[in-house]
mmCIF file of C-alpha atoms and ligand atoms in Angstrom:
data_model
loop_
_atom_site.group_PDB
_atom_site.id
_atom_site.type_symbol
_atom_site.label_atom_id
_atom_site.label_comp_id
_atom_site.label_asym_id
_atom_site.label_seq_id
_atom_site.Cartn_x
_atom_site.Cartn_y
_atom_site.Cartn_z
ATOM 1 C CA UNK K 1 126.382 136.957 86.543
ATOM 2 C CA UNK K 2 124.378 136.461 83.333
ATOM 3 C CA UNK K 3 121.143 138.396 83.115
ATOM 4 C CA UNK K 4 118.398 138.701 80.559
ATOM 5 C CA UNK K 5 117.967 142.324 79.637
ATOM 6 C CA UNK K 6 114.803 143.095 77.721
ATOM 7 C CA UNK K 7 114.754 146.287 75.737
ATOM 8 C CA UNK K 8 111.053 147.184 75.500
ATOM 9 C CA UNK K 9 111.699 149.579 72.638
ATOM 10 C CA UNK K 10 112.744 146.760 70.359
ATOM 11 C CA UNK K 11 111.110 143.666 71.811
ATOM 12 C CA UNK K 12 108.110 142.166 70.092
ATOM 13 C CA UNK K 13 106.356 138.841 70.382
ATOM 14 C CA UNK K 14 108.014 136.017 68.544
ATOM 15 C CA UNK K 15 105.689 134.321 66.072
ATOM 16 C CA UNK K 16 105.650 131.154 68.205
ATOM 17 C CA UNK K 17 104.869 132.998 71.463
ATOM 18 C CA UNK K 18 101.080 133.111 71.460
ATOM 19 C CA UNK K 19 99.508 135.621 73.847
ATOM 20 C CA UNK K 20 97.807 133.977 76.831
ATOM 21 C CA UNK K 21 94.001 134.073 77.059
ATOM 22 C CA UNK K 22 93.901 134.984 80.737
ATOM 23 C CA UNK K 23 96.213 136.382 83.385
ATOM 24 C CA UNK K 24 95.742 134.313 86.528
ATOM 25 C CA UNK K 25 99.422 134.208 87.448
ATOM 26 C CA UNK K 26 102.713 135.740 86.336
ATOM 27 C CA UNK K 27 103.518 132.142 85.354
ATOM 28 C CA UNK K 28 101.109 132.632 82.405
ATOM 29 C CA UNK K 29 103.555 135.097 80.823
ATOM 30 C CA UNK K 30 106.829 134.558 78.998
ATOM 31 C CA UNK K 31 109.591 137.182 79.121
ATOM 32 C CA UNK K 32 108.521 138.123 75.567
ATOM 33 C CA UNK K 33 104.958 138.765 76.729
ATOM 34 C CA UNK K 34 106.274 140.991 79.507
ATOM 35 C CA UNK K 35 108.481 142.882 77.064
ATOM 36 C CA UNK K 36 105.431 143.424 74.878
ATOM 37 C CA UNK K 37 103.411 144.714 77.850
ATOM 38 C CA UNK K 38 106.219 147.096 78.860
ATOM 39 C CA UNK K 39 106.651 148.276 75.294
ATOM 40 C CA UNK K 40 102.921 148.980 74.849
ATOM 41 C CA UNK K 41 102.611 150.553 78.308
ATOM 42 C CA UNK K 42 105.457 152.925 77.493
ATOM 43 C CA UNK K 43 103.825 153.865 74.200
ATOM 44 C CA UNK K 44 100.410 154.388 75.846
ATOM 45 C CA UNK K 45 101.910 156.496 78.614
ATOM 46 C CA UNK K 46 103.829 158.684 76.155
ATOM 47 C CA UNK K 47 100.871 159.177 73.787
ATOM 48 C CA UNK K 48 97.475 157.811 74.963
ATOM 49 C CA UNK K 49 95.371 159.252 72.116
ATOM 50 C CA UNK K 50 96.007 156.602 69.431
ATOM 51 C CA UNK K 51 94.716 153.950 71.880
ATOM 52 C CA UNK K 52 91.489 155.784 72.742
ATOM 53 C CA UNK K 53 89.218 153.549 70.627
ATOM 54 C CA UNK K 54 90.944 150.209 71.288
ATOM 55 C CA UNK K 55 88.010 148.898 73.377
ATOM 56 C CA UNK K 56 85.290 150.823 71.568
ATOM 57 C CA UNK K 57 81.914 149.119 72.082
ATOM 58 C CA UNK K 58 83.338 146.761 74.726
ATOM 59 C CA UNK K 59 82.111 146.231 78.299
ATOM 60 C CA UNK K 60 84.305 144.711 81.010
ATOM 61 C CA UNK K 61 83.057 143.648 84.427
ATOM 62 C CA UNK K 62 85.106 144.121 87.615
ATOM 63 C CA UNK K 63 84.221 141.687 90.407
ATOM 64 C CA UNK K 64 85.569 142.605 93.838
ATOM 65 C CA UNK K 65 85.276 140.410 96.936
ATOM 66 C CA UNK K 66 87.749 142.689 98.775
ATOM 67 C CA UNK K 67 88.171 146.485 99.081
ATOM 68 C CA UNK K 68 90.282 148.451 96.585
ATOM 69 C CA UNK K 69 91.344 151.947 95.635
ATOM 70 C CA UNK K 70 94.149 151.575 93.084
ATOM 71 C CA UNK K 71 92.981 148.450 91.281
ATOM 72 C CA UNK K 72 89.382 149.550 90.938
ATOM 73 C CA UNK K 73 90.133 153.116 89.849
ATOM 74 C CA UNK K 74 93.067 152.269 87.571
ATOM 75 C CA UNK K 75 91.049 149.613 85.705
ATOM 76 C CA UNK K 76 87.900 151.727 85.485
ATOM 77 C CA UNK K 77 89.706 154.882 84.322
ATOM 78 C CA UNK K 78 92.074 152.836 82.149
ATOM 79 C CA UNK K 79 89.289 151.032 80.293
ATOM 80 C CA UNK K 80 87.466 154.355 79.809
ATOM 81 C CA UNK K 81 90.673 155.776 78.300
ATOM 82 C CA UNK K 82 90.639 152.883 75.814
ATOM 83 C CA UNK K 83 87.078 153.752 74.746
ATOM 84 C CA UNK K 84 85.457 150.877 76.659
ATOM 85 C CA UNK K 85 82.996 150.613 79.545
ATOM 86 C CA UNK K 86 83.941 149.101 82.913
ATOM 87 C CA UNK K 87 81.270 147.979 85.373
ATOM 88 C CA UNK K 88 82.041 147.525 89.086
ATOM 89 C CA UNK K 89 80.309 144.589 90.779
ATOM 90 C CA UNK K 90 80.558 144.520 94.575
ATOM 91 C CA UNK K 91 81.062 140.992 95.901
ATOM 92 C CA UNK K 92 82.092 141.990 99.411
ATOM 93 C CA UNK K 93 78.893 140.633 100.962
ATOM 94 C CA UNK K 94 78.501 137.404 98.997
ATOM 95 C CA UNK K 95 81.522 135.638 97.588
ATOM 96 C CA UNK K 96 81.558 134.428 93.999
ATOM 97 C CA UNK K 97 80.267 130.854 93.793
ATOM 98 C CA UNK K 98 77.850 131.109 96.739
ATOM 99 C CA UNK K 99 74.652 132.210 94.965
ATOM 100 C CA UNK K 100 75.334 129.969 91.967
ATOM 101 C CA UNK K 101 78.183 127.830 90.685
ATOM 102 C CA UNK K 102 81.285 129.565 89.374
ATOM 103 C CA UNK K 103 80.722 127.786 86.069
ATOM 104 C CA UNK K 104 77.183 129.164 85.654
ATOM 105 C CA UNK K 105 78.380 132.579 86.771
ATOM 106 C CA UNK K 106 81.162 132.649 84.152
ATOM 107 C CA UNK K 107 78.902 131.246 81.448
ATOM 108 C CA UNK K 108 76.395 134.045 82.067
ATOM 109 C CA UNK K 109 78.972 136.820 82.180
ATOM 110 C CA UNK K 110 80.639 135.765 78.909
ATOM 111 C CA UNK K 111 77.319 136.361 77.089
ATOM 112 C CA UNK K 112 77.389 140.067 78.030
ATOM 113 C CA UNK K 113 80.937 141.216 78.636
ATOM 114 C CA UNK K 114 84.195 141.236 76.708
ATOM 115 C CA UNK K 115 86.422 140.665 79.721
ATOM 116 C CA UNK K 116 86.377 139.877 83.441
ATOM 117 C CA UNK K 117 88.585 141.459 86.099
ATOM 118 C CA UNK K 118 88.316 139.707 89.459
ATOM 119 C CA UNK K 119 89.648 140.269 92.977
ATOM 120 C CA UNK K 120 88.907 137.173 95.025
ATOM 121 C CA UNK K 121 89.983 135.609 98.293
ATOM 122 C CA UNK K 122 90.571 132.083 96.980
ATOM 123 C CA UNK K 123 92.919 131.783 94.003
ATOM 124 C CA UNK K 124 90.840 128.784 92.968
ATOM 125 C CA UNK K 125 87.817 131.051 92.382
ATOM 126 C CA UNK K 126 89.882 133.053 89.910
ATOM 127 C CA UNK K 127 91.215 130.003 88.076
ATOM 128 C CA UNK K 128 87.701 128.508 87.874
ATOM 129 C CA UNK K 129 86.426 131.733 86.302
ATOM 130 C CA UNK K 130 89.261 131.523 83.777
ATOM 131 C CA UNK K 131 88.523 127.850 83.121
ATOM 132 C CA UNK K 132 84.860 128.453 82.284
ATOM 133 C CA UNK K 133 84.827 131.920 80.689
ATOM 134 C CA UNK K 134 85.461 132.294 76.974
ATOM 135 C CA UNK K 135 86.464 135.955 77.501
ATOM 136 C CA UNK K 136 89.765 137.080 79.124
ATOM 137 C CA UNK K 137 89.929 136.877 82.915
ATOM 138 C CA UNK K 138 92.447 139.070 84.748
ATOM 139 C CA UNK K 139 93.593 138.440 88.320
ATOM 140 C CA UNK K 140 93.130 141.705 90.220
ATOM 141 C CA UNK K 141 94.568 140.088 93.410
ATOM 142 C CA UNK K 142 93.891 136.812 95.130
ATOM 143 C CA UNK K 143 95.278 135.456 98.396
ATOM 144 C CA UNK K 144 98.010 133.828 96.293
ATOM 145 C CA UNK K 145 99.088 136.398 93.695
ATOM 146 C CA UNK K 146 98.826 139.994 92.492
ATOM 147 C CA UNK K 147 100.228 139.838 88.948
ATOM 148 C CA UNK K 148 98.999 143.276 87.768
ATOM 149 C CA UNK K 149 100.879 144.821 90.692
ATOM 150 C CA UNK K 150 104.124 143.068 89.771
ATOM 151 C CA UNK K 151 103.899 144.216 86.144
ATOM 152 C CA UNK K 152 103.490 147.834 87.251
ATOM 153 C CA UNK K 153 106.283 147.461 89.811
ATOM 154 C CA UNK K 154 108.983 146.176 87.500
ATOM 155 C CA UNK K 155 107.915 148.640 84.783
ATOM 156 C CA UNK K 156 108.361 151.387 87.406
ATOM 157 C CA UNK K 157 111.728 150.066 88.537
ATOM 158 C CA UNK K 158 112.879 150.006 84.924
ATOM 159 C CA UNK K 159 111.801 153.637 84.531
ATOM 160 C CA UNK K 160 113.797 154.533 87.655
ATOM 161 C CA UNK K 161 116.951 152.551 86.825
ATOM 162 C CA UNK K 162 116.862 152.854 83.032
ATOM 163 C CA UNK K 163 117.547 149.127 82.653
ATOM 164 C CA UNK K 164 116.644 146.047 84.677
ATOM 165 C CA UNK K 165 119.712 144.071 83.634
ATOM 166 C CA UNK K 166 121.610 143.098 86.781
ATOM 167 C CA UNK K 167 119.132 144.914 89.045
ATOM 168 C CA UNK K 168 118.754 143.734 92.645
ATOM 169 C CA UNK K 169 115.486 144.012 94.538
ATOM 170 C CA UNK K 170 115.027 143.354 98.260
ATOM 171 C CA UNK K 171 111.696 142.292 99.744
ATOM 172 C CA UNK K 172 111.234 142.938 103.469
ATOM 173 C CA UNK K 173 108.247 141.529 105.347
ATOM 174 C CA UNK K 174 105.539 138.997 104.568
ATOM 175 C CA UNK K 175 106.111 136.385 101.848
ATOM 176 C CA UNK K 176 102.591 137.083 100.587
ATOM 177 C CA UNK K 177 100.597 137.420 97.344
ATOM 178 C CA UNK K 178 102.488 140.539 96.197
ATOM 179 C CA UNK K 179 105.837 138.908 97.033
ATOM 180 C CA UNK K 180 104.852 135.790 95.031
ATOM 181 C CA UNK K 181 104.058 137.708 91.832
ATOM 182 C CA UNK K 182 107.074 139.960 92.180
ATOM 183 C CA UNK K 183 109.408 137.022 92.693
ATOM 184 C CA UNK K 184 108.038 135.164 89.657
ATOM 185 C CA UNK K 185 108.347 138.241 87.457
ATOM 186 C CA UNK K 186 111.785 139.271 88.732
ATOM 187 C CA UNK K 187 113.142 135.793 87.960
ATOM 188 C CA UNK K 188 111.746 135.935 84.408
ATOM 189 C CA UNK K 189 113.374 139.314 83.789
ATOM 190 C CA UNK K 190 116.766 138.539 85.279
ATOM 191 C CA UNK K 191 116.246 140.700 88.365
ATOM 192 C CA UNK K 192 117.799 139.159 91.480
ATOM 193 C CA UNK K 193 115.703 139.177 94.635
ATOM 194 C CA UNK K 194 116.570 138.866 98.294
ATOM 195 C CA UNK K 195 113.481 138.068 100.353
ATOM 196 C CA UNK K 196 113.818 138.842 104.053
ATOM 197 C CA UNK K 197 110.958 137.562 106.192
ATOM 198 C CA UNK K 198 110.418 136.657 109.825
ATOM 199 C CA UNK K 199 110.537 132.899 110.444
ATOM 200 C CA UNK K 200 107.244 131.293 109.444
ATOM 201 C CA UNK K 201 106.296 133.982 106.910
ATOM 202 C CA UNK K 202 108.346 132.827 103.926
ATOM 203 C CA UNK K 203 106.796 132.710 100.436
ATOM 204 C CA UNK K 204 105.209 129.380 99.433
ATOM 205 C CA UNK K 205 107.632 126.664 98.412
ATOM 206 C CA UNK K 206 105.902 125.975 95.061
ATOM 207 C CA UNK K 207 106.301 129.625 94.055
ATOM 208 C CA UNK K 208 109.943 129.740 95.167
ATOM 209 C CA UNK K 209 110.611 126.586 93.154
ATOM 210 C CA UNK K 210 109.031 128.047 90.028
ATOM 211 C CA UNK K 211 110.932 131.345 90.431
ATOM 212 C CA UNK K 212 114.229 129.517 90.909
ATOM 213 C CA UNK K 213 113.604 127.484 87.729
ATOM 214 C CA UNK K 214 113.150 130.725 85.753
ATOM 215 C CA UNK K 215 116.076 132.402 87.520
ATOM 216 C CA UNK K 216 118.338 129.561 86.414
ATOM 217 C CA UNK K 217 117.494 130.513 82.823
ATOM 218 C CA UNK K 218 118.060 134.238 83.253
ATOM 219 C CA UNK K 219 121.023 134.185 85.629
ATOM 220 C CA UNK K 220 119.105 135.935 88.408
ATOM 221 C CA UNK K 221 119.393 134.788 92.008
ATOM 222 C CA UNK K 222 116.547 134.251 94.470
ATOM 223 C CA UNK K 223 117.698 134.380 98.084
ATOM 224 C CA UNK K 224 115.452 133.631 101.063
ATOM 225 C CA UNK K 225 116.693 134.797 104.445
ATOM 226 C CA UNK K 226 115.670 136.057 107.886
ATOM 227 C CA UNK K 227 118.745 138.288 108.099
ATOM 228 C CA UNK K 228 118.125 141.986 107.355
ATOM 229 C CA UNK K 229 121.880 142.593 106.918
ATOM 230 C CA UNK K 230 121.610 140.899 103.525
ATOM 231 C CA UNK K 231 119.711 143.823 102.004
ATOM 232 C CA UNK K 232 122.979 145.784 101.557
ATOM 233 C CA UNK K 233 123.580 146.771 97.933
ATOM 234 C CA UNK K 234 120.012 146.465 96.583
ATOM 235 C CA UNK K 235 118.634 148.923 94.014
ATOM 236 C CA UNK K 236 115.231 148.955 95.689
ATOM 237 C CA UNK K 237 113.590 147.827 98.917
ATOM 238 C CA UNK K 238 109.960 146.695 98.700
ATOM 239 C CA UNK K 239 107.600 146.088 101.572
ATOM 240 C CA UNK K 240 103.881 145.459 102.048
ATOM 241 C CA UNK K 241 101.435 145.532 104.907
ATOM 242 C CA UNK K 242 102.032 142.992 107.678
ATOM 243 C CA UNK K 243 98.330 142.046 107.739
ATOM 244 C CA UNK K 244 96.697 141.360 104.383
ATOM 245 C CA UNK K 245 93.007 141.678 103.574
ATOM 246 C CA UNK K 246 91.082 138.850 105.215
ATOM 247 C CA UNK K 247 93.661 138.334 108.008
ATOM 248 C CA UNK K 248 92.613 141.310 110.143
ATOM 249 C CA UNK K 249 90.323 139.482 112.594
ATOM 250 C CA UNK K 250 92.413 136.385 113.230
ATOM 251 C CA UNK K 251 96.090 137.238 112.681
ATOM 252 C CA UNK K 252 96.563 140.900 113.473
ATOM 253 C CA UNK K 253 98.175 140.501 116.931
ATOM 254 C CA UNK K 254 100.341 137.563 115.980
ATOM 255 C CA UNK K 255 101.631 139.381 112.902
ATOM 256 C CA UNK K 256 102.371 142.651 114.683
ATOM 257 C CA UNK K 257 104.502 140.672 117.148
ATOM 258 C CA UNK K 258 106.332 138.757 114.398
ATOM 259 C CA UNK K 259 107.016 141.723 112.111
ATOM 260 C CA UNK K 260 108.034 144.269 114.769
ATOM 261 C CA UNK K 261 111.717 144.198 113.785
ATOM 262 C CA UNK K 262 111.033 144.402 110.052
ATOM 263 C CA UNK K 263 110.051 148.049 109.686
ATOM 264 C CA UNK K 264 111.652 149.798 106.698
ATOM 265 C CA UNK K 265 113.187 152.945 108.175
ATOM 266 C CA UNK K 266 115.964 155.366 107.213
ATOM 267 C CA UNK K 267 118.640 153.135 108.726
ATOM 268 C CA UNK K 268 117.541 150.123 106.674
ATOM 269 C CA UNK K 269 117.439 152.206 103.478
ATOM 270 C CA UNK K 270 120.987 153.440 104.190
ATOM 271 C CA UNK K 271 122.085 149.817 104.546
ATOM 272 C CA UNK K 272 120.388 148.908 101.247
ATOM 273 C CA UNK K 273 122.213 151.780 99.496
ATOM 274 C CA UNK K 274 125.612 150.585 100.701
ATOM 275 C CA UNK K 275 127.989 150.066 97.754
ATOM 276 C CA UNK K 276 125.552 151.469 95.149
ATOM 277 C CA UNK K 277 126.219 154.539 93.013
ATOM 278 C CA UNK K 278 122.659 155.748 93.773
ATOM 279 C CA UNK K 279 120.392 155.747 96.798
ATOM 280 C CA UNK K 280 118.227 152.642 97.012
ATOM 281 C CA UNK K 281 114.606 153.207 95.951
ATOM 282 C CA UNK K 282 111.639 152.448 98.184
ATOM 283 C CA UNK K 283 108.638 150.536 96.819
ATOM 284 C CA UNK K 284 105.232 149.562 98.240
ATOM 285 C CA UNK K 285 102.068 148.346 96.518
ATOM 286 C CA UNK K 286 99.925 150.433 98.920
ATOM 287 C CA UNK K 287 97.823 150.819 100.962
ATOM 288 C CA UNK K 288 100.618 151.505 103.458
ATOM 289 C CA UNK K 289 100.309 151.479 107.218
ATOM 290 C CA UNK K 290 102.598 154.393 107.954
ATOM 291 C CA UNK K 291 104.542 153.876 111.165
ATOM 292 C CA UNK K 292 104.200 150.084 110.916
ATOM 293 C CA UNK K 293 105.935 148.466 107.921
ATOM 294 C CA UNK K 294 107.396 151.808 106.769
ATOM 295 C CA UNK K 295 108.222 155.153 108.335
ATOM 296 C CA UNK K 296 106.945 158.488 106.956
ATOM 297 C CA UNK K 297 110.567 159.489 106.375
ATOM 298 C CA UNK K 298 111.056 156.629 103.907
ATOM 299 C CA UNK K 299 107.719 156.644 102.086
ATOM 300 C CA UNK K 300 107.877 160.428 101.657
ATOM 301 C CA UNK K 301 111.541 160.463 100.592
ATOM 302 C CA UNK K 302 112.700 161.393 97.060
ATOM 303 C CA UNK K 303 113.702 157.732 96.584
ATOM 304 C CA UNK K 304 110.127 156.555 97.093
ATOM 305 C CA UNK K 305 108.468 155.224 93.914
ATOM 306 C CA UNK K 306 105.070 154.458 95.446
ATOM 307 C CA UNK K 307 102.953 156.947 93.485
ATOM 308 C CA UNK K 308 104.727 156.072 90.219
ATOM 309 C CA UNK K 309 103.885 152.437 90.918
ATOM 310 C CA UNK K 310 100.236 153.417 91.456
ATOM 311 C CA UNK K 311 100.089 155.445 88.231
ATOM 312 C CA UNK K 312 101.783 152.689 86.260
ATOM 313 C CA UNK K 313 99.125 150.192 87.352
ATOM 314 C CA UNK K 314 96.886 151.854 84.778
ATOM 315 C CA UNK K 315 99.362 151.895 81.869
ATOM 316 C CA UNK K 316 100.588 148.353 82.376
ATOM 317 C CA UNK K 317 97.038 147.008 82.836
ATOM 318 C CA UNK K 318 95.907 148.730 79.637
ATOM 319 C CA UNK K 319 98.900 147.218 77.876
ATOM 320 C CA UNK K 320 98.032 143.823 79.366
ATOM 321 C CA UNK K 321 94.471 144.133 78.012
ATOM 322 C CA UNK K 322 95.986 144.943 74.603
ATOM 323 C CA UNK K 323 98.104 141.772 74.845
ATOM 324 C CA UNK K 324 95.235 139.509 75.935
ATOM 325 C CA UNK K 325 92.883 140.853 73.241
ATOM 326 C CA UNK K 326 95.492 140.748 70.474
ATOM 327 C CA UNK K 327 95.558 144.499 70.048
ATOM 328 C CA UNK K 328 99.138 145.413 70.966
HETATM 329 N N1 CP C 1 97.902 147.963 95.373
HETATM 330 C C1 CP C 1 96.598 147.663 95.279
HETATM 331 O O1 CP C 1 96.191 146.669 94.675
HETATM 332 O O2 CP C 1 95.789 148.580 95.889
HETATM 333 P P1 CP C 1 94.244 148.432 96.132
HETATM 334 O O3 CP C 1 94.032 147.349 97.137
HETATM 335 O O4 CP C 1 93.790 149.783 96.635
HETATM 336 O O5 CP C 1 93.578 148.082 94.833
HETATM 337 N N1 NVA C 2 99.076 141.926 100.566
HETATM 338 C C1 NVA C 2 98.029 142.919 100.477
HETATM 339 C C2 NVA C 2 98.095 143.638 99.179
HETATM 340 C C3 NVA C 2 97.110 144.746 98.989
HETATM 341 C C4 NVA C 2 97.219 145.387 97.656
HETATM 342 C C5 NVA C 2 96.682 142.243 100.654
HETATM 343 O O1 NVA C 2 96.467 141.164 100.098
HETATM 344 O O2 NVA C 2 95.835 142.798 101.352
#
């Protein structure tokens, strides 16, 4: 099987591969952009000091319609590490676009800030901000995608495996926002993915189609199934909460019924490790609902990468900011 293996120590942007202005979706990035982000993130993680004035004099605003621990803290601390100022703006009570139009909102913000980080319910809110703002807009999670998470995740998997070439990643659970971004990024990097969901919870067709188009270029495979037996021989197993933010009041019962058989436990991890020369890693974007989608035994095991993923949110996001602002 042909795969595209990107060596972040040597990769750099080709002259004709202009950096994107915004990151709304993983689809905004080429494999070269991702290699550049991974390269810069690795350099920042190894030696943060030379980057400590990169955003000197800059202010970035962080708009959050939904709760957050990792995204909020990793962006705020990360921007501070780059010498910039990050301001948190709580939009949990009034969604963006209610008090005034999204256009007016973006046109005001661009007069004061150097960049916008937004966590919104509707993906359309995020893309409208990007359409109207002259400063970079970064998707910090929408109902449709979580691109910053996917960048940190595949950077983390590369750290764990040494190389992503020929890697196989299994997704177990909801075909949700995190799954969408991960699938799009895996396909671009030649990482094959098996996505195991209950019936009715598959990822969106448009995203699958886009991932398959990229996978055809890189030699990766994207497999959708309802059969958990197919996770045998995967380098990592990834899961996420069964009930995403915003679904708690209306879908909680229905989802707990549907996902009951999809818990990642020791037995499933043993199946995933079958035929590998290492134990399969466990991944989760967090927050986790211990005892639901994953057991304590698995999330606390030596194979669990969850806290590395959380740490790497900061390094990959800082590297992404460097890419979007032309500073990497
Ligand atoms: N993984 C993630 O985005 O976590 P938060 O919701 O805490 O930001
Ligand atoms: N799918 C989850 C991810 C949280 C980081 C949600 O949208 O709530």
